[in-house]
Coordinates of C-alpha atoms in Angstrom, one line a residue:
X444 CA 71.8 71.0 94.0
X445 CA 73.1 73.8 91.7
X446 CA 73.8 75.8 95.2
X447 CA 75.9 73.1 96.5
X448 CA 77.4 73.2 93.3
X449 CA 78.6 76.3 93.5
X450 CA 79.4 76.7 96.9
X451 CA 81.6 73.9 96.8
X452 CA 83.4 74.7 93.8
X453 CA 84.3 78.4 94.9
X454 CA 85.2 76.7 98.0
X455 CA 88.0 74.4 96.4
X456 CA 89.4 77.5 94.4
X457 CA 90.3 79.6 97.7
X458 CA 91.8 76.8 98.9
X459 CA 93.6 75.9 95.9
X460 CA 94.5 79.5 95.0
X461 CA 95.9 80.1 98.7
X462 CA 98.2 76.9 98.5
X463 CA 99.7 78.1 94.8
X464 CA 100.4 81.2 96.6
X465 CA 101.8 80.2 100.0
X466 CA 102.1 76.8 100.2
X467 CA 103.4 75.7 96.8
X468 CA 106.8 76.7 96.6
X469 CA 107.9 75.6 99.8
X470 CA 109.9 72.9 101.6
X471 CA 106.8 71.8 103.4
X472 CA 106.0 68.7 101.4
X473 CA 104.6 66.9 104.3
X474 CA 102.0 69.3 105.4
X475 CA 101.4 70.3 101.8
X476 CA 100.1 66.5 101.4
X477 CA 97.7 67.1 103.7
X478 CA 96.4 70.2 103.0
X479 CA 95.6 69.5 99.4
X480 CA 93.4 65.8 100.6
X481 CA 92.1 68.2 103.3
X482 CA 90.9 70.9 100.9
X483 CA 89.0 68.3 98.7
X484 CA 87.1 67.3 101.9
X485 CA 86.3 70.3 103.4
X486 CA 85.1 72.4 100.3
X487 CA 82.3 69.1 99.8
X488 CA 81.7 69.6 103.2
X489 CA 81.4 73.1 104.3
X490 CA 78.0 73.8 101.9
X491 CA 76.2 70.8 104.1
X492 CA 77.3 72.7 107.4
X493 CA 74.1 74.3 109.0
X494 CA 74.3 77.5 111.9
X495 CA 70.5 77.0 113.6
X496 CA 69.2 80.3 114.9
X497 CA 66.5 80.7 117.5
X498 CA 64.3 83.7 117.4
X499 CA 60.6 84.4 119.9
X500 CA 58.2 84.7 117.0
X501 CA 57.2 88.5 117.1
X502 CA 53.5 89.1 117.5
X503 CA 53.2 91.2 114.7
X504 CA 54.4 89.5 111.4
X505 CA 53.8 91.2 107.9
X506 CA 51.3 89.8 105.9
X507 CA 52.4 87.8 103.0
X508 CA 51.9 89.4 99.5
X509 CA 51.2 86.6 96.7
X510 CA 52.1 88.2 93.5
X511 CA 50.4 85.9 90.4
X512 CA 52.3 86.1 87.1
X513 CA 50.3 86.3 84.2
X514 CA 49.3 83.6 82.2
X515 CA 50.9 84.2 79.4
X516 CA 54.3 85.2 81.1
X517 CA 54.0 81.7 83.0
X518 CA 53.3 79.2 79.5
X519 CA 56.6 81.2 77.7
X520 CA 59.0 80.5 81.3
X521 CA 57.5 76.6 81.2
X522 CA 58.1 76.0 77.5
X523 CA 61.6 77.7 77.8
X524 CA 62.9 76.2 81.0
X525 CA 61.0 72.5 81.1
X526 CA 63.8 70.8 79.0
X527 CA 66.5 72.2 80.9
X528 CA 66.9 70.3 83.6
X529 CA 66.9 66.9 81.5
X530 CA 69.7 68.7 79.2
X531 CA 72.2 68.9 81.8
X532 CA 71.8 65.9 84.1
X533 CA 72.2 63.7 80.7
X534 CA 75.1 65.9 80.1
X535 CA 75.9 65.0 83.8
X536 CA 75.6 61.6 83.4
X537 CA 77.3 61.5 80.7
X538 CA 80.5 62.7 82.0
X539 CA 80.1 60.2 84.8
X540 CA 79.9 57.6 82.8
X541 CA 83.0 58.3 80.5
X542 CA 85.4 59.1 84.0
X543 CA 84.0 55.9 85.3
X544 CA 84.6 53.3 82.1
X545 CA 88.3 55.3 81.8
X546 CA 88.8 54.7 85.8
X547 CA 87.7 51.0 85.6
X548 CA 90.0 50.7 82.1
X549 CA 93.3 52.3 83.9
X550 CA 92.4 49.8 87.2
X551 CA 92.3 46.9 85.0
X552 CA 95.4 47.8 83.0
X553 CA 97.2 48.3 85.9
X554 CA 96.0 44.4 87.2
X555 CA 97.1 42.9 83.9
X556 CA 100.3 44.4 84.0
X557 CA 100.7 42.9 87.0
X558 CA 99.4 39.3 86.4
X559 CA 100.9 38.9 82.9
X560 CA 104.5 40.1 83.4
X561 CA 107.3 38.5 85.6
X562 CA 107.9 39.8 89.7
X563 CA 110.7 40.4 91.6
X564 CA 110.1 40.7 95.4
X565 CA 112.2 42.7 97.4
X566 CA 111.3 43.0 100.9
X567 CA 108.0 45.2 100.5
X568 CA 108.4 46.4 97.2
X569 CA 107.5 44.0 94.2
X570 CA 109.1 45.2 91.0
X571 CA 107.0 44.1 87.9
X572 CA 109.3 43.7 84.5
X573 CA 107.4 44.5 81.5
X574 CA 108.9 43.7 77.9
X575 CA 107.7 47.3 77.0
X576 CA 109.8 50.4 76.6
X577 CA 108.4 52.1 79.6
X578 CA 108.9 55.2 82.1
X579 CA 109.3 53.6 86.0
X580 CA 106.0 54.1 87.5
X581 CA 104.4 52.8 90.5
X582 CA 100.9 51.7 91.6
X583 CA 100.7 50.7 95.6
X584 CA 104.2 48.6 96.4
X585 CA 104.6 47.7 92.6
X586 CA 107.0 49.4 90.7
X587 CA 106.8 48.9 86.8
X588 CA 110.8 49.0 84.9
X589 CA 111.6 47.7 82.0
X590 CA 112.9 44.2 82.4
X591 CA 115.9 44.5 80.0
X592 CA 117.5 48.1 81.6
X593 CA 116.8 46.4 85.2
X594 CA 118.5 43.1 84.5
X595 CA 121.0 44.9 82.8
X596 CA 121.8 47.2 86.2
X597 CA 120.9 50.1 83.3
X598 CA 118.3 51.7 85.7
X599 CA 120.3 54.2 88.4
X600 CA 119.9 53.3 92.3
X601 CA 118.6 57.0 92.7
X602 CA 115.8 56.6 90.2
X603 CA 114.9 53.1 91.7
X604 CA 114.8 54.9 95.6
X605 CA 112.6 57.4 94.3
X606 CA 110.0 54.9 93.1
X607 CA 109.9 53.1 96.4
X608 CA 109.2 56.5 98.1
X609 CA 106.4 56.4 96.4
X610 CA 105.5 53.0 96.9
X611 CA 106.5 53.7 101.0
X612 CA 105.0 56.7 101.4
X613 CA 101.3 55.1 100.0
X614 CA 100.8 58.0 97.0
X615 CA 98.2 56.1 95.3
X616 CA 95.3 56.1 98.3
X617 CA 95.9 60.4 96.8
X618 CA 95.8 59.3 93.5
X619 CA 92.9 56.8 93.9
X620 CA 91.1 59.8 95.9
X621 CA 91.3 62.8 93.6
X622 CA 90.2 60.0 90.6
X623 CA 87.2 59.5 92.5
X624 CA 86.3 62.8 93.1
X625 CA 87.1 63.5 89.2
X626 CA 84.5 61.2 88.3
X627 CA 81.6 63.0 90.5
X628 CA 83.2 66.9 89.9
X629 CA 84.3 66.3 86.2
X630 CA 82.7 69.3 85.1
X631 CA 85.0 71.6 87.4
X632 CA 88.0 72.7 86.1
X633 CA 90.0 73.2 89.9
X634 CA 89.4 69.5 90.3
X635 CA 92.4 69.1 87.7
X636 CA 94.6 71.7 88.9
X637 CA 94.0 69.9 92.4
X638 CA 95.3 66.5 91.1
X639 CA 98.2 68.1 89.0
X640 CA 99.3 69.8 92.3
X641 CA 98.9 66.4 94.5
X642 CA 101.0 64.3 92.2
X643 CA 103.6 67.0 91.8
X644 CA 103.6 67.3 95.5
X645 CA 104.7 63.4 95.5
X646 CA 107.1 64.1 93.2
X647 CA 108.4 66.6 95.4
X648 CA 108.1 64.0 98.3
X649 CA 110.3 61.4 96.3
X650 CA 113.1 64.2 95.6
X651 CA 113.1 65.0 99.2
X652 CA 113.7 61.4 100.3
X653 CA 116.8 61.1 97.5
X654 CA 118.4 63.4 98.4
X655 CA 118.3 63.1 102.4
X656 CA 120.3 60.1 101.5
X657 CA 123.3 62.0 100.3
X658 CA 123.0 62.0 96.9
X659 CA 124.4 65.4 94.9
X660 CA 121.7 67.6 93.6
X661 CA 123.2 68.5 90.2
X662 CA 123.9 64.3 90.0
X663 CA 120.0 63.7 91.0
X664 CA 118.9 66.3 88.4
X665 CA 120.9 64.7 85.8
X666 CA 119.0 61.7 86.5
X667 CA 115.9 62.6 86.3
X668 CA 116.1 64.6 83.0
X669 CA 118.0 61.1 81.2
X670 CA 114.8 59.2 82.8
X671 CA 111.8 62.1 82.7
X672 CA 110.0 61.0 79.8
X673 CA 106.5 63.0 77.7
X674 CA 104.7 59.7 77.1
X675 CA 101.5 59.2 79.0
X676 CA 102.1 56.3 81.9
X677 CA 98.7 55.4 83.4
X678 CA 96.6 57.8 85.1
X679 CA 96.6 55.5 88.7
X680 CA 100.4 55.4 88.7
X681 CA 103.1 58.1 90.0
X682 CA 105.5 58.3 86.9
X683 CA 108.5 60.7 86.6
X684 CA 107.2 63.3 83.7
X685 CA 108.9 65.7 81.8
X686 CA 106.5 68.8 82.7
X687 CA 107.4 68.2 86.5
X688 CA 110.9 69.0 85.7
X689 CA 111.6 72.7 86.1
X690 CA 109.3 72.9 89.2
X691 CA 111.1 70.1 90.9
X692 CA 114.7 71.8 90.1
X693 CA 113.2 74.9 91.7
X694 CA 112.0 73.2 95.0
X695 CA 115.0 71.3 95.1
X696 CA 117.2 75.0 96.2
X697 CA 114.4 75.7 98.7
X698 CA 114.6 75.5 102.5
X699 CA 111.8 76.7 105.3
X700 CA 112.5 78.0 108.4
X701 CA 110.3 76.4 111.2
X702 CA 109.3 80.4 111.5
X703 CA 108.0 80.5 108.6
X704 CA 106.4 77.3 108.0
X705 CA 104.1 78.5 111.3
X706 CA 103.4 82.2 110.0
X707 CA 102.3 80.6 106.9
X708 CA 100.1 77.9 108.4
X709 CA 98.6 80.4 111.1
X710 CA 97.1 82.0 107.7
X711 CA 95.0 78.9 107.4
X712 CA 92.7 80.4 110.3
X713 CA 91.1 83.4 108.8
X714 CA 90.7 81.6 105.2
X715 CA 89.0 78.8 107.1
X716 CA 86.9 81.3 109.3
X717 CA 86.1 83.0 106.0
X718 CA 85.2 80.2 103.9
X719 CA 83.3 78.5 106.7
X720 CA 81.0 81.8 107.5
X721 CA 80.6 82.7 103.8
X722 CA 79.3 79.3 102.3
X723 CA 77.9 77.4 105.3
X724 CA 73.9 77.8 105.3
X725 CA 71.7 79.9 107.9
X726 CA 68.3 78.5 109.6
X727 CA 66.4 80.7 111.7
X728 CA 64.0 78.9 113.3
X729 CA 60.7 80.9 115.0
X730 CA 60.3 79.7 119.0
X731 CA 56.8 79.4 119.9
X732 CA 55.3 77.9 122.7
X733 CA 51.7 76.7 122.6
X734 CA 49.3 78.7 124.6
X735 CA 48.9 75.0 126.8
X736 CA 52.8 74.8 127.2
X737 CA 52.6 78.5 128.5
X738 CA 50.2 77.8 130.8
X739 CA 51.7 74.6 131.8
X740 CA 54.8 76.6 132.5
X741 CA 53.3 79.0 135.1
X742 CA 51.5 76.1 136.8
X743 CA 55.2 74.5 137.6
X744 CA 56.6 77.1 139.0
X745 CA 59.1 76.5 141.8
X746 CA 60.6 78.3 144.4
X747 CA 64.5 79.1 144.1
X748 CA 67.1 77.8 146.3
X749 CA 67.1 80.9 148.3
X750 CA 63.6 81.1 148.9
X751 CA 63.5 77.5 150.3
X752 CA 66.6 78.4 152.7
X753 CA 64.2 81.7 153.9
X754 CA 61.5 79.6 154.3
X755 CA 63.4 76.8 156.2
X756 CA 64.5 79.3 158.5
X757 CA 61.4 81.3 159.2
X758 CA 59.2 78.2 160.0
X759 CA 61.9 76.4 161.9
X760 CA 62.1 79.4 164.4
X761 CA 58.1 79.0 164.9
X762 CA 57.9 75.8 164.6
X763 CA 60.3 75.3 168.0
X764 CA 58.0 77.6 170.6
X765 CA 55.0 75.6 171.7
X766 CA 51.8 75.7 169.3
X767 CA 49.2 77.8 172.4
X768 CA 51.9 80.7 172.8
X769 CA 52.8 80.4 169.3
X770 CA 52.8 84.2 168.0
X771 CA 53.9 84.9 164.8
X772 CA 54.7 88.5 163.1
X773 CA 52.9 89.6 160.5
X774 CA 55.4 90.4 158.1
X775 CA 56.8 87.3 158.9
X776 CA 53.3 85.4 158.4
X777 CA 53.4 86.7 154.7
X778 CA 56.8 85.8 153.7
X779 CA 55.9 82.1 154.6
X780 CA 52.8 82.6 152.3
X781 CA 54.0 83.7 149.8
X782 CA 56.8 81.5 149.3
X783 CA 55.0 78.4 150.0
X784 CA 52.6 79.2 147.4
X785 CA 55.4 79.0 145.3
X786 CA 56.7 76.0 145.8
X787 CA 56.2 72.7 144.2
X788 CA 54.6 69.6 145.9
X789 CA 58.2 68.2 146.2
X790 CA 59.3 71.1 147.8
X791 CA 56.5 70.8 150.3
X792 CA 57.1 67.5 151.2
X793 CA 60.6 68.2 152.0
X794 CA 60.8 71.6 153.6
X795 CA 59.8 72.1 157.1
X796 CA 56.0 72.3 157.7
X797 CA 53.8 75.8 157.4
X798 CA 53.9 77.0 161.4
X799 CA 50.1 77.3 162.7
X800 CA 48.5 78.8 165.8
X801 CA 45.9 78.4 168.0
X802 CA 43.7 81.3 167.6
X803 CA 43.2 83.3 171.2
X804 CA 39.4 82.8 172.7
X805 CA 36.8 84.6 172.1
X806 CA 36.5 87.4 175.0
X807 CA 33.5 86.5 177.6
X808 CA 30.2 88.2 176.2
X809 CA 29.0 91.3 179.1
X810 CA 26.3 90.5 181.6
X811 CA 22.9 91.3 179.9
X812 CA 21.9 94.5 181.5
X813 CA 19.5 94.1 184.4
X814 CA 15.8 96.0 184.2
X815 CA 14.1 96.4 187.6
X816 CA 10.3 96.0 187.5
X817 CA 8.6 99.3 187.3
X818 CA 11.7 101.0 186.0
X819 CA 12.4 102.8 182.6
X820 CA 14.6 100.8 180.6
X821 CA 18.0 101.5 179.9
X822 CA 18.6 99.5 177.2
X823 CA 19.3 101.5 173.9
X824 CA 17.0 100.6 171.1
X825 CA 18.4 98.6 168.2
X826 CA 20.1 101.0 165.8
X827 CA 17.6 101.1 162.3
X828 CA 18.9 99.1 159.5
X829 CA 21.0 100.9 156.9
X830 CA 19.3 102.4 153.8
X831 CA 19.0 99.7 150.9
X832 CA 21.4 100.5 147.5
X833 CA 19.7 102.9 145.1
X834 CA 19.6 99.4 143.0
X835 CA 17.7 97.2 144.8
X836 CA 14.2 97.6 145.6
X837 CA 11.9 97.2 149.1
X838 CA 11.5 93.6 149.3
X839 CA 13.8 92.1 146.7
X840 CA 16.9 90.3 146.4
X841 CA 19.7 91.2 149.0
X842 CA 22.8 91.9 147.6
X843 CA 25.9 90.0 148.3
X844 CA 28.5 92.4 150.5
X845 CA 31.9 92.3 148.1
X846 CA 34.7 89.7 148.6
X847 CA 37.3 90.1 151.1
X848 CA 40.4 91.5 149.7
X849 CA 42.9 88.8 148.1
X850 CA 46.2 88.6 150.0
X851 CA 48.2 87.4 147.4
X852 CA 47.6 88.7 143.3
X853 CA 44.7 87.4 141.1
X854 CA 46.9 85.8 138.8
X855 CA 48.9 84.1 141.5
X856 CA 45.3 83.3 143.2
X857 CA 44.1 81.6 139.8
X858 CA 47.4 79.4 138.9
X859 CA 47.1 78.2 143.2
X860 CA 43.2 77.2 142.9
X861 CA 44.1 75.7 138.8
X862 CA 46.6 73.2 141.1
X863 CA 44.0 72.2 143.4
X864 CA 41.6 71.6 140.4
X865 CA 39.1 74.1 141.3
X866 CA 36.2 74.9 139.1
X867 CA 35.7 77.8 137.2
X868 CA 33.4 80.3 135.5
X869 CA 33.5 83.4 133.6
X870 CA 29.8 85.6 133.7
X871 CA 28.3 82.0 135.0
X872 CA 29.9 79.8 132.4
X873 CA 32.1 77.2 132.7
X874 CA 35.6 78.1 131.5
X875 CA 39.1 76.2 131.7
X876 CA 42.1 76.5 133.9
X877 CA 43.8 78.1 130.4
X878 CA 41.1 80.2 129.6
X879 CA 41.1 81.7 133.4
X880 CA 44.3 82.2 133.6
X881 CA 44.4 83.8 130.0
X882 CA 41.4 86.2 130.9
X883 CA 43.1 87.5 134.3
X884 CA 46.4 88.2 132.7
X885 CA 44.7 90.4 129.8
X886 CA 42.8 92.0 132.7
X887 CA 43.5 91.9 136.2
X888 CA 40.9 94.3 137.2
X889 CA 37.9 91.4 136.9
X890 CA 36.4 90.9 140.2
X891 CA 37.1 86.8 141.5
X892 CA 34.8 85.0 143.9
X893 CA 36.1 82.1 145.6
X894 CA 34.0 79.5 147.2
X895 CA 36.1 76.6 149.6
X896 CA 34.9 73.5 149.6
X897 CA 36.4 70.4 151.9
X898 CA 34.9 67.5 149.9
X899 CA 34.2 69.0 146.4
X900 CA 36.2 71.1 144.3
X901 CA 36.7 74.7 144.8
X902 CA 34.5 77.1 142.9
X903 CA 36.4 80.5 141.2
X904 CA 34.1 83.0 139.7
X905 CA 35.4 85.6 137.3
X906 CA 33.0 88.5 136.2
X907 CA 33.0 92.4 135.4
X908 CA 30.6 92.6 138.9
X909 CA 29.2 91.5 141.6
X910 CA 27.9 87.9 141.3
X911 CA 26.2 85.5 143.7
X912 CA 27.9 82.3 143.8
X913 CA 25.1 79.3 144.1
X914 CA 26.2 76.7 146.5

C-alpha cells in the first residue's frame, strides 16, 4: 500500500508540473479540462497496471541463502516498528473522517440553500435568491445572487452569463470529483494544487464564453474586480474569487495557434510513455512444463502441411499402378515411412492410404542332386557349425543373434510403440511410456528389443545388452 502510495503521488506531480509548464497559460481551456480529470485517473491507475513476462525456467538456479538476524537485533526492530502501522492508519482515518463530515456539511448547505430561499426559473438555469450578502456562485443549474441586487437589476448581464457557463458547461461533476478524491488523497499536497488549477480552469472557461459574446475586455475586467470578492463561498460551488483575478487578466490577452496547441499536446506521448514504464509493476513469471506435459507433447506430434501434400503425392502415384506389379523405390518407400509415422490418427484417416506390395515368390528350390547306386557321392558335407562365443560354454544357453537394425531413430521408435500402448521394460522391469522415453533421450546408445504381437500388446525392452525377450 505505501508503494501505491508513492507511485501514485509522483505520478500526479509530473502530470501536474507538465500542465503548469505547458498547458497552463494557454488558450486551450477545453483540452486543459480534460487533461487535469485525466491526470487524476491515470496517476490512480498506472501503479495497478501489470507488464507479465515469460521466461523457460533455467536448469541451473542459485541456491537460496537464508540469512537469520540475531535475536536480539530482531526483539529491538519489533518493539520499534510494531506500533507503527496503527499510528498512521488512525492518522489516516482520521483525515478521512474530517474531509468526509466537511464534504457531507458543504452538500447539505448547499441543499438548504436551495430549499429555504425563493427560485426563479429560467429556462435551465434556476436562480436561488438568498437574503445574504453573497458572491454569485453556482452549484449544478443553480445559481446563488443576492435577492435584493437581482430584483434591483444591480447584478451586470456579463456577471450573470458567466455563472450560467458554469451551470451549462456542468463544472461541478469536476468539483464533485476532485472532492472525492480529496477525501481518499488528503494527505497529498498536489491533490490541492490539482483542484486550484481545475476550478481556475472553469473560471477561465466562463471568461472565454463572455467574451465570445462581444463583450469588451477592459469592460469585462471591470466587472469582475467590482464583483470578485475574498470571502469563502462554499467549497462545492464555482464562485468568482479575488486570487483568480490577475491569472484570468493574463489569459484573457492570450491566443493559440492550432500549431501550437498540437506541438504541445504531441508532448503528452513521451511523458505518458515515461510515466507508464517507470511506475507500472514487472512480473516475470518462470514457464515450466511438467515432465508428463513434455511427454505428452512429443506423443502429439503432427505432420506439417507440407509433409501431408509429399505424402499425398507419393502414395497417390503408387496407389494408381495395380497392387502385383506394384514396385516402389526405396528412397521413395522411406519418405512415406517416415512421414506417416508422423502423422496423427486424423491425419491418417484423411490422407490417402500407405501403398503396399505383393512380395515376389520365393524362387523354385534346385533338384536334389541325384546319387547312383555304387557311386561316390557328390554331395558336399554340411559345413561344421561356427565356433561358440568365448562367453558361453559347451552345452549351455544359446545366445540370442542381435536385433535387426531400426529403420527409423530410437526415440522416434519409442514415442510410435508408446501410441500403440506397447509394454515396456528397462533391465527386465516394468517401466512407463515417460520413463522410456526419458531414459532414451538421456542415452540413445541403449540397445531396444521389440517383440510384435497381433492380439496382445507389444513388448519394448531397453537394456545396456543383450537380453532374451520371454514370450
Amino acid at each position: 500500500m505505501e508503494l501505491y502510495i508513492l507511485k501514485s503521488a509522483a505520478c500526479l506531480a509530473l502530470f501536474f508540473f507538465f500542465y503548469k509548464g505547458v498547458f497552463e497559460n494557454t488558450s486551450m481551456h477545453y483540452f486543459k479540462r480534460f487533461y487535469l480529470l485525466g491526470a487524476l485517473v491515470a496517476s490512480f491507475v498506472i501503479p495497478f497496471i501489470t507488464f507479465t513476462t515469460y521466461t523457460p525456467v533455467s536448469e541451473l538456479s542459485n541456491p537460496a541463502v537464508l540469512v537469520t538476524a540475531s535475536e536480539g537485533t530482531e526483539t529491538e526492530a519489533f518493539s520499534l516498528l510494531v506500533y507503527l502501522p496503527t499510528i498512521l492508519w488512525s492518522l489516516y482515518g482520521l483525515g478521512v473522517l474530517f474531509f468526509s463530515i466537511r464534504f457531507i456539511r458543504n452538500i447539505r448547505s448547499l441543499f438548504l440553500k436551495i430549499s429555504r430561499n425563493q427560485k426563479l426559473k429560467l429556462q435551465h438555469i434556476i436562480h436561488v435568491l438568498l437574503g445574504d450578502s453573497v458572491t454569485p456562485h453556482t452549484f449544478f443549474n443553480y445559481i446563488f445572487l443576492n435577492k435584493e441586487r437581482f430584483e434591483a437589476r444591480e447584478i451586470p448581464q456579463e456577471v450573470l452569463l458567466h455563472e450560467q457557463t458554469h451551470a451549462l458547461q456542468k463544472h461541478s461533476i469536476d468539483i464533485l470529483i476532485i472532492e472525492l478524491i480529496q477525501i481518499a488523497f488528503w494527505f497529498n499536497p498536489i491533490v490541492y494544487a490539482m483542484k486550484h488549477s481545475i476550478k481556475l480552469n472553469h473560471e477561465f472557461l466562463a471568461d472565454t464564453a463572455v467574451i465570445s459574446k462581444g463583450v469588451e475586455q477592459s469592460t469585462y475586467q471591470n466587472i469582475i474586480l467590482a464583483f470578485s470578492s475574498n470571502v469563502p463561498e462554499n467549497n462545492l460551488a464555482n464562485a468568482i474569487h479575488y486570487s483568480f483575478i490577475k491569472k484570468r487578466f493574463t489569459v484573457m490577452k492570450t491566443h493559440t495557434s492550432k500549431k501550437t496547441a498540437w506541438l504541445r499536446s504531441l508532448l503528452l506521448l513521451p511523458l505518458l510513455a515515461f510515466v507508464l514504464f517507470s511506475f507500472s509493476s514487472r512480473e516475470t513469471i518462470s514457464t515450466a512444463p511438467p515432465a508428463s506435459e513434455k511427454v505428452s507433447a512429443s506423443l502429439q506430434k503432427e505432420a506439417t502441411a507440407k509433409e501431408l501434400a509429399e505424402y499425398n503425392a507419393l502414395a497417390r502415384k503408387y496407389n494408381a499402378q495395380p497392387k502385383d506389379k506394384r514396385i516402389i523405390l526405396k528412397k521413395d518407400l522411406q519418405r512415406l515411412e517416415t512421414i506417416y509415422r508422423k502423422m496423427s490418427d486424423a491425419q491418417k484417416a484423411k490422407a490417402e492410404p500407405f501403398p503396399e506390395c505383393i512380395p515376389p515368390p520365393p524362387p523354385p528350390a534346385p533338384d536334389a542332386p541325384k546319387v547312383i547306386k555304387g557311386e561316390k557321392s557328390t554331395v558336399p558335407p554340411p559345413p561344421p557349425p561356427p565356433p561358440l562365443p568365448d562367453n558361453v560354454a559347451p552345452g549351455g544357453d544359446k545366445m540370442l543373434p542381435p536385433p535387426p537394425p531400426i529403420s527409423e531413430n530410437a526415440l522416434d521408435h519409442i514415442v510410435t510403440m508408446a501410441k500403440e500402448n506397447a509394454i515396456f521394460y528397462y533391465e527386465n522391469e516394468k517401466i512407463s511410456s515417460d520413463k522410456a522415453i526419458a531414459l532414451i533421450k538421456e542415452n540413445p546408445e541403449l540397445i531396444i528389443q521389440t517383440r510384435m504381437y497381433k492380439s496382445k500388446p507389444h513388448v519394448v525392452n531397453i537394456s545396456t545388452k543383450g537380453i532374451t525377450i520371454d514370450d
